[in-house]
Short mmCIF file of C-alpha atoms in Angstrom, two decimals:
data_model
loop_
_atom_site.label_atom_id
_atom_site.label_comp_id
_atom_site.label_asym_id
_atom_site.label_seq_id
_atom_site.Cartn_x
_atom_site.Cartn_y
_atom_site.Cartn_z
CA MET C 29 -96.06 -91.27 -22.12
CA ASN C 30 -98.61 -93.55 -20.49
CA LEU C 31 -100.68 -93.19 -17.32
CA THR C 32 -102.04 -96.25 -15.52
CA TYR C 33 -103.27 -96.94 -12.01
CA ASP C 34 -102.10 -99.51 -9.46
CA SER C 35 -105.13 -99.45 -7.19
CA GLN C 36 -105.26 -95.73 -6.32
CA ILE C 37 -101.63 -94.92 -7.12
CA ALA C 38 -101.15 -93.22 -10.48
CA VAL C 39 -98.15 -94.61 -12.37
CA LEU C 40 -96.80 -92.40 -15.15
CA ASP C 41 -94.42 -94.08 -17.60
CA LEU C 42 -92.44 -91.26 -19.19
CA GLY C 43 -91.51 -93.36 -22.22
CA ASP C 44 -88.87 -95.73 -23.54
CA ASP C 45 -86.41 -93.32 -25.19
CA GLU C 46 -84.24 -90.62 -23.58
CA ASN C 47 -87.37 -88.79 -22.40
CA ARG C 48 -85.77 -85.40 -22.94
CA PHE C 49 -87.71 -82.28 -22.03
CA SER C 50 -88.84 -81.20 -25.48
CA PRO C 51 -91.64 -78.63 -25.56
CA GLY C 52 -93.99 -81.44 -26.53
CA PHE C 53 -92.82 -83.56 -23.58
CA LEU C 54 -93.42 -80.63 -21.24
CA ASP C 55 -96.92 -80.14 -22.66
CA GLU C 56 -97.73 -83.82 -22.22
CA ILE C 57 -96.43 -84.25 -18.68
CA ASN C 58 -98.33 -81.17 -17.52
CA ARG C 59 -101.50 -82.52 -19.14
CA VAL C 60 -101.02 -85.81 -17.30
CA LEU C 61 -100.40 -84.04 -14.00
CA ASP C 62 -103.66 -82.15 -14.55
CA ASP C 63 -105.42 -85.50 -15.06
CA VAL C 64 -103.88 -86.97 -11.90
CA LEU C 65 -104.92 -84.01 -9.79
CA ASP C 66 -108.42 -84.22 -11.23
CA ALA C 67 -108.52 -87.91 -10.28
CA ASN C 68 -107.28 -86.99 -6.81
CA SER C 69 -110.14 -84.54 -6.39
CA GLN C 70 -112.49 -87.44 -7.12
CA GLY C 71 -110.76 -89.72 -4.61
CA LYS C 72 -109.25 -91.89 -7.34
CA ALA C 73 -105.54 -90.99 -7.09
CA HIS C 74 -103.79 -90.94 -3.72
CA GLY C 75 -100.24 -90.68 -5.05
CA LEU C 76 -98.06 -90.48 -8.16
CA VAL C 77 -95.12 -92.64 -9.25
CA THR C 78 -93.11 -91.66 -12.32
CA THR C 79 -91.09 -94.32 -14.08
CA ALA C 80 -89.82 -95.17 -17.57
CA GLY C 81 -89.64 -98.10 -19.92
CA GLY C 82 -86.10 -98.09 -21.26
CA LYS C 83 -82.46 -97.33 -20.55
CA PHE C 84 -83.26 -93.82 -19.31
CA TYR C 85 -85.50 -92.40 -16.62
CA THR C 86 -84.92 -89.06 -18.32
CA ASN C 87 -81.90 -87.38 -19.87
CA GLY C 88 -83.17 -83.90 -19.04
CA LEU C 89 -82.92 -80.85 -21.25
CA ASP C 90 -83.48 -81.21 -24.98
CA LEU C 91 -80.15 -79.70 -26.00
CA ASP C 92 -80.77 -80.30 -29.71
CA TRP C 93 -83.97 -78.24 -29.53
CA LEU C 94 -82.16 -75.55 -27.57
CA MET C 95 -79.36 -75.28 -30.12
CA ALA C 96 -81.92 -74.94 -32.91
CA ASN C 97 -84.01 -72.39 -30.98
CA GLY C 98 -81.48 -70.25 -29.16
CA ASP C 99 -83.77 -67.23 -29.32
CA ARG C 100 -86.31 -69.06 -27.11
CA THR C 101 -83.89 -70.14 -24.37
CA ASP C 102 -85.49 -68.00 -21.66
CA TRP C 103 -88.96 -69.30 -22.54
CA TYR C 104 -87.76 -72.90 -22.53
CA VAL C 105 -85.84 -72.66 -19.26
CA GLY C 106 -88.86 -70.99 -17.69
CA ARG C 107 -91.02 -73.95 -18.69
CA VAL C 108 -88.53 -76.43 -17.24
CA HIS C 109 -88.41 -74.40 -14.02
CA ALA C 110 -92.20 -74.42 -13.88
CA LEU C 111 -92.32 -78.22 -14.17
CA LEU C 112 -89.73 -78.66 -11.41
CA ALA C 113 -91.61 -76.26 -9.13
CA ARG C 114 -94.90 -78.01 -9.87
CA MET C 115 -93.54 -81.45 -9.04
CA LEU C 116 -91.81 -80.14 -5.93
CA THR C 117 -95.11 -78.87 -4.54
CA LEU C 118 -97.58 -81.33 -6.06
CA PRO C 119 -100.29 -81.75 -3.38
CA ILE C 120 -100.16 -85.55 -3.38
CA PRO C 121 -97.36 -87.94 -2.35
CA THR C 122 -94.88 -88.56 -5.18
CA ALA C 123 -92.09 -91.05 -5.85
CA ALA C 124 -89.62 -91.33 -8.71
CA ALA C 125 -88.83 -94.88 -9.82
CA VAL C 126 -85.39 -94.26 -11.34
CA VAL C 127 -85.18 -97.36 -13.51
CA GLY C 128 -82.35 -96.04 -15.70
CA HIS C 129 -80.12 -93.02 -16.19
CA ALA C 130 -81.26 -89.71 -14.70
CA PHE C 131 -79.04 -86.89 -15.96
CA GLY C 132 -79.09 -83.13 -15.54
CA ALA C 133 -82.60 -81.72 -15.38
CA GLY C 134 -83.86 -85.32 -15.42
CA ALA C 135 -82.04 -85.91 -12.15
CA MET C 136 -83.56 -82.68 -10.85
CA LEU C 137 -87.03 -83.93 -11.77
CA ALA C 138 -86.37 -87.03 -9.67
CA LEU C 139 -85.20 -84.83 -6.79
CA ALA C 140 -88.41 -82.81 -7.03
CA HIS C 141 -90.39 -85.89 -5.98
CA ASP C 142 -90.98 -86.69 -2.32
CA PHE C 143 -89.18 -90.04 -2.58
CA ARG C 144 -86.78 -91.78 -4.95
CA VAL C 145 -86.09 -95.46 -5.58
CA MET C 146 -83.23 -96.36 -7.91
CA ARG C 147 -82.21 -99.57 -9.58
CA ALA C 148 -79.34 -101.03 -7.59
CA ASP C 149 -77.28 -102.59 -10.35
CA ARG C 150 -77.60 -100.34 -13.37
CA GLY C 151 -78.13 -96.68 -14.29
CA PHE C 152 -76.62 -93.44 -13.05
CA PHE C 153 -77.83 -90.32 -11.30
CA CYS C 154 -75.68 -87.47 -12.55
CA LEU C 155 -75.57 -83.68 -12.59
CA PRO C 156 -73.02 -83.17 -15.41
CA GLU C 157 -73.27 -79.38 -15.63
CA VAL C 158 -69.71 -78.76 -14.46
CA ASP C 159 -68.36 -80.95 -17.28
CA ILE C 160 -70.62 -79.67 -20.06
CA ARG C 161 -69.98 -76.04 -19.04
CA ILE C 162 -73.58 -75.18 -18.27
CA PRO C 163 -73.80 -73.51 -14.83
CA PHE C 164 -76.87 -74.26 -12.75
CA THR C 165 -79.56 -71.62 -12.81
CA ALA C 166 -80.36 -70.13 -9.41
CA GLY C 167 -83.65 -72.05 -9.42
CA MET C 168 -82.07 -75.39 -10.24
CA ALA C 169 -79.41 -74.90 -7.58
CA ALA C 170 -82.06 -73.98 -5.03
CA LEU C 171 -84.03 -77.15 -5.83
CA ILE C 172 -80.98 -79.37 -5.41
CA GLN C 173 -79.96 -77.59 -2.21
CA ALA C 174 -83.49 -78.00 -0.81
CA LYS C 175 -83.24 -81.75 -1.23
CA LEU C 176 -79.64 -82.79 -0.59
CA THR C 177 -77.21 -82.49 2.30
CA PRO C 178 -74.26 -80.10 1.89
CA GLN C 179 -71.97 -83.10 1.38
CA ALA C 180 -74.21 -84.53 -1.35
CA GLN C 181 -74.52 -81.10 -2.97
CA VAL C 182 -70.76 -80.79 -3.33
CA ALA C 183 -70.35 -84.40 -4.44
CA SER C 184 -73.02 -84.08 -7.13
CA MET C 185 -72.95 -80.44 -8.24
CA THR C 186 -69.23 -79.67 -8.38
CA THR C 187 -67.79 -82.94 -9.68
CA GLY C 188 -70.15 -84.32 -12.33
CA ARG C 189 -69.94 -87.64 -10.49
CA ARG C 190 -72.06 -90.53 -11.77
CA PHE C 191 -73.80 -92.17 -8.84
CA GLY C 192 -74.94 -95.76 -9.16
CA GLY C 193 -77.92 -96.76 -7.07
CA VAL C 194 -76.02 -98.00 -4.01
CA ASP C 195 -73.73 -94.95 -4.10
CA ALA C 196 -76.71 -92.61 -4.44
CA ALA C 197 -78.42 -94.24 -1.47
CA ALA C 198 -75.27 -93.85 0.65
CA PHE C 199 -75.33 -90.10 -0.03
CA GLY C 200 -79.08 -89.83 0.65
CA ILE C 201 -79.80 -88.87 -2.96
CA VAL C 202 -82.27 -91.73 -3.21
CA ASP C 203 -84.25 -93.32 -0.40
CA SER C 204 -83.70 -96.92 -1.40
CA THR C 205 -82.64 -99.25 -4.18
CA ALA C 206 -84.30 -102.23 -5.80
CA ALA C 207 -83.50 -104.98 -8.25
CA GLU C 208 -84.35 -104.88 -11.94
CA GLY C 209 -88.11 -105.12 -12.35
CA ALA C 210 -88.78 -104.14 -8.74
CA VAL C 211 -88.04 -100.41 -8.81
CA THR C 212 -91.52 -99.24 -9.74
CA PRO C 213 -93.32 -101.68 -7.40
CA VAL C 214 -91.10 -100.60 -4.48
CA ALA C 215 -91.78 -96.92 -5.26
CA THR C 216 -95.50 -97.65 -5.43
CA GLU C 217 -95.48 -99.42 -2.08
CA LEU C 218 -93.74 -96.41 -0.51
CA LEU C 219 -96.81 -94.32 -1.32
CA ARG C 220 -99.57 -96.78 -0.45
CA PRO C 221 -99.50 -96.07 3.33
CA LEU C 222 -99.87 -92.35 2.58
CA ALA C 223 -103.30 -92.73 0.98
CA GLY C 224 -105.89 -90.30 2.24
CA LYS C 225 -103.63 -87.34 3.01
CA ASP C 226 -105.59 -84.14 2.53
CA SER C 227 -104.26 -82.54 -0.65
CA GLY C 228 -104.93 -78.99 0.52
CA THR C 229 -102.95 -79.52 3.70
CA LEU C 230 -100.14 -81.43 1.99
CA GLY C 231 -99.86 -78.82 -0.76
CA ALA C 232 -99.68 -76.02 1.82
CA ILE C 233 -96.96 -77.86 3.72
CA LYS C 234 -94.90 -78.35 0.57
CA ASP C 235 -95.40 -74.72 -0.44
CA THR C 236 -93.97 -73.67 2.93
CA MET C 237 -91.17 -76.25 2.99
CA PHE C 238 -89.95 -75.41 -0.49
CA GLY C 239 -91.00 -71.77 -0.77
CA PRO C 240 -87.47 -70.41 -1.33
CA ALA C 241 -86.74 -72.98 -4.06
CA VAL C 242 -90.08 -72.31 -5.77
CA ALA C 243 -89.39 -68.57 -5.66
CA ALA C 244 -85.96 -69.12 -7.20
CA LEU C 245 -87.58 -71.24 -9.92
CA GLY C 246 -89.83 -68.29 -10.73
CA GLY C 247 -92.95 -69.69 -9.13
#
């Protein structure tokens, strides 16, 4: 995980593997978010883009860790919920640069951002829960329903459909698409005009907008 700055836009590269939500990954991303908010308080970070360096944006839950630590499932799911709620209400503009596959909770993390840009020609956005027999938690469902139209909810949540970038844009799952190598720059440019938004006001607006989803996520 690597944090850099493009002018005053923080760019967080989640990594170049599957970027699954291991406990260590969750610790690290929360530490980085703390750093970004600290930079924002100093006027040095006006927005956050998350991206990745490999085939995956993120593959979501660390199912191997879960299978090995079944007695800690509630603790683990609570931590994932907390990350989703935090990103949903982060008091600065956010954009997900979906450069590769975004599956399951990884797709939900992308949805928790304000904006999404997806590579047009490669990679899938997918909520595979119906096919892997893992029902959505109430919090996860509330997050998805807060972000997608009813049509997109049914298309994504009940079918396990794999959306390519153009398909995802047609359903309003992502805001736009870009060519290989341009996804992160396009996401960054989406945020640049939003520089200078008051974080207290923006955070309060997001808290109100997404209050029911945050409550369902245990926030």
